[in-house]
């Protein structure tokens, strides 16, 4: 199989969960000896992964440019994966027109419209309702999902939401969480006595992470610090803006450290992970990494959503600030309970995120979906209708921009 991935950005596994997720997909395809192409209109960055390790040469493509038509026609890819719905909007109609036999797959990472709607509810200080998803972005995203042959959903909650609320056929959805190696033996990780301080980690460009940092600074950390005066909170994350670094205050034990060269190392050195996420979507890479490194975490309902099923959390889940603070202080000092939470994390990893279970499911489903794509397309009338209408408008807009750009260049 030849698989082409059209990336919204180049994968940065040390910067975001989305980057880690993309690398998991690439490793899975590489293990199965599939030919992999990776293309993106984004600028390459200093933190992007070295794709040459997997035999992949990064290829730049242009937005709103007919050069992509020749590119995709020559590729003859069996499968095209759009990394996030914005790439399907830009390139989906071109793939359908110039490579009609390619299976079109959408990798959502998370439901962007769900994250945006929850964010809007927080800003307005109102309770989130499902109807809040009926926004311009929500309509665009759900339409993109219906147009594709298959959508990869990292969150069970969101997969069910697509089926129940937006009538996406079960045949067009695959729940696919993180695909991870077997959990590390807890005895090989830093012990309770070898760890100190708290950690919070996450890409600063991601709005839920920045909001969490502000919650820690203003509401949570002052209360923890009052009860644990020698403890520190180390804030890590890629691309810290000046407004973040200005929060650094050594006297308060609030240390904004920015980019972590080795996220697993700093996670393993910490005794506790704090993630007071008030909004967001998908599942959280930082909390999975905390489990992998044997670091118990305190988070919210949104933070833990779809991550642990019916299994006990590797820490405490609470939306109440005082409960959050009490749990953080208590676990920080309680070795026996702390070790129990470590074991809870390992149980979650073993039960829900084993690569050896999920990788074969992914490969098998892609092969089957490719085999049945023509019959499934005919049966999904809503998808046919949206491709007929939506893609025409997207196509004409793109061609108008292309013509405008050409005219500017000529002048």
mmCIF file of N, CA and C in Angstrom, residues 63-66 94 395-411:
data_model
loop_
_atom_site.group_PDB
_atom_site.id
_atom_site.type_symbol
_atom_site.label_atom_id
_atom_site.label_comp_id
_atom_site.label_asym_id
_atom_site.label_seq_id
_atom_site.Cartn_x
_atom_site.Cartn_y
_atom_site.Cartn_z
ATOM 1 N N UNK A 63 -0.918 25.715 -1.316
ATOM 2 C CA UNK A 63 -2.357 25.914 -1.200
ATOM 3 C C UNK A 63 -2.878 26.624 -2.443
ATOM 4 N N UNK A 64 -4.098 26.273 -2.846
ATOM 5 C CA UNK A 64 -4.760 26.978 -3.954
ATOM 6 C C UNK A 64 -3.865 27.076 -5.182
ATOM 7 N N UNK A 65 -3.303 25.939 -5.567
ATOM 8 C CA UNK A 65 -2.380 25.928 -6.696
ATOM 9 C C UNK A 65 -2.554 24.627 -7.471
ATOM 10 N N UNK A 66 -2.641 24.741 -8.807
ATOM 11 C CA UNK A 66 -2.861 23.571 -9.660
ATOM 12 C C UNK A 66 -1.682 22.614 -9.649
ATOM 13 N N UNK A 94 -9.519 18.142 -4.798
ATOM 14 C CA UNK A 94 -8.466 17.859 -5.778
ATOM 15 C C UNK A 94 -8.104 16.366 -5.760
ATOM 16 N N UNK A 395 -14.069 24.225 -4.306
ATOM 17 C CA UNK A 395 -13.276 24.184 -5.541
ATOM 18 C C UNK A 395 -13.263 25.550 -6.221
ATOM 19 N N UNK A 396 -14.432 26.158 -6.361
ATOM 20 C CA UNK A 396 -14.497 27.447 -7.063
ATOM 21 C C UNK A 396 -13.781 28.550 -6.285
ATOM 22 N N UNK A 397 -13.883 28.529 -4.957
ATOM 23 C CA UNK A 397 -13.173 29.508 -4.146
ATOM 24 C C UNK A 397 -11.668 29.345 -4.321
ATOM 25 N N UNK A 398 -11.206 28.082 -4.278
ATOM 26 C CA UNK A 398 -9.779 27.809 -4.424
ATOM 27 C C UNK A 398 -9.280 28.254 -5.793
ATOM 28 N N UNK A 399 -10.070 27.965 -6.822
ATOM 29 C CA UNK A 399 -9.657 28.347 -8.180
ATOM 30 C C UNK A 399 -9.670 29.860 -8.350
ATOM 31 N N UNK A 400 -10.594 30.539 -7.669
ATOM 32 C CA UNK A 400 -10.629 32.006 -7.721
ATOM 33 C C UNK A 400 -9.373 32.589 -7.069
ATOM 34 N N UNK A 401 -8.985 32.033 -5.897
ATOM 35 C CA UNK A 401 -7.769 32.496 -5.220
ATOM 36 C C UNK A 401 -6.548 32.220 -6.088
ATOM 37 N N UNK A 402 -6.530 31.042 -6.715
ATOM 38 C CA UNK A 402 -5.399 30.689 -7.584
ATOM 39 C C UNK A 402 -5.286 31.672 -8.744
ATOM 40 N N UNK A 403 -6.408 31.990 -9.358
ATOM 41 C CA UNK A 403 -6.403 32.944 -10.475
ATOM 42 C C UNK A 403 -5.980 34.325 -10.011
ATOM 43 N N UNK A 404 -6.437 34.724 -8.830
ATOM 44 C CA UNK A 404 -6.057 36.034 -8.277
ATOM 45 C C UNK A 404 -4.556 36.085 -8.015
ATOM 46 N N UNK A 405 -3.990 34.992 -7.444
ATOM 47 C CA UNK A 405 -2.553 34.943 -7.172
ATOM 48 C C UNK A 405 -1.745 34.999 -8.452
ATOM 49 N N UNK A 406 -2.236 34.337 -9.484
ATOM 50 C CA UNK A 406 -1.556 34.343 -10.785
ATOM 51 C C UNK A 406 -1.529 35.738 -11.367
ATOM 52 N N UNK A 407 -2.667 36.436 -11.259
ATOM 53 C CA UNK A 407 -2.755 37.814 -11.784
ATOM 54 C C UNK A 407 -1.795 38.742 -11.056
ATOM 55 N N UNK A 408 -1.686 38.576 -9.729
ATOM 56 C CA UNK A 408 -0.765 39.399 -8.940
ATOM 57 C C UNK A 408 0.668 39.165 -9.362
ATOM 58 N N UNK A 409 1.041 37.904 -9.582
ATOM 59 C CA UNK A 409 2.408 37.561 -9.998
ATOM 60 C C UNK A 409 2.732 38.170 -11.366
ATOM 61 N N UNK A 410 1.753 38.132 -12.265
ATOM 62 C CA UNK A 410 1.977 38.655 -13.627
ATOM 63 C C UNK A 410 2.161 40.172 -13.611
ATOM 64 N N UNK A 411 1.470 40.819 -12.651
ATOM 65 C CA UNK A 411 1.575 42.282 -12.581
ATOM 66 C C UNK A 411 2.806 42.721 -11.800
#
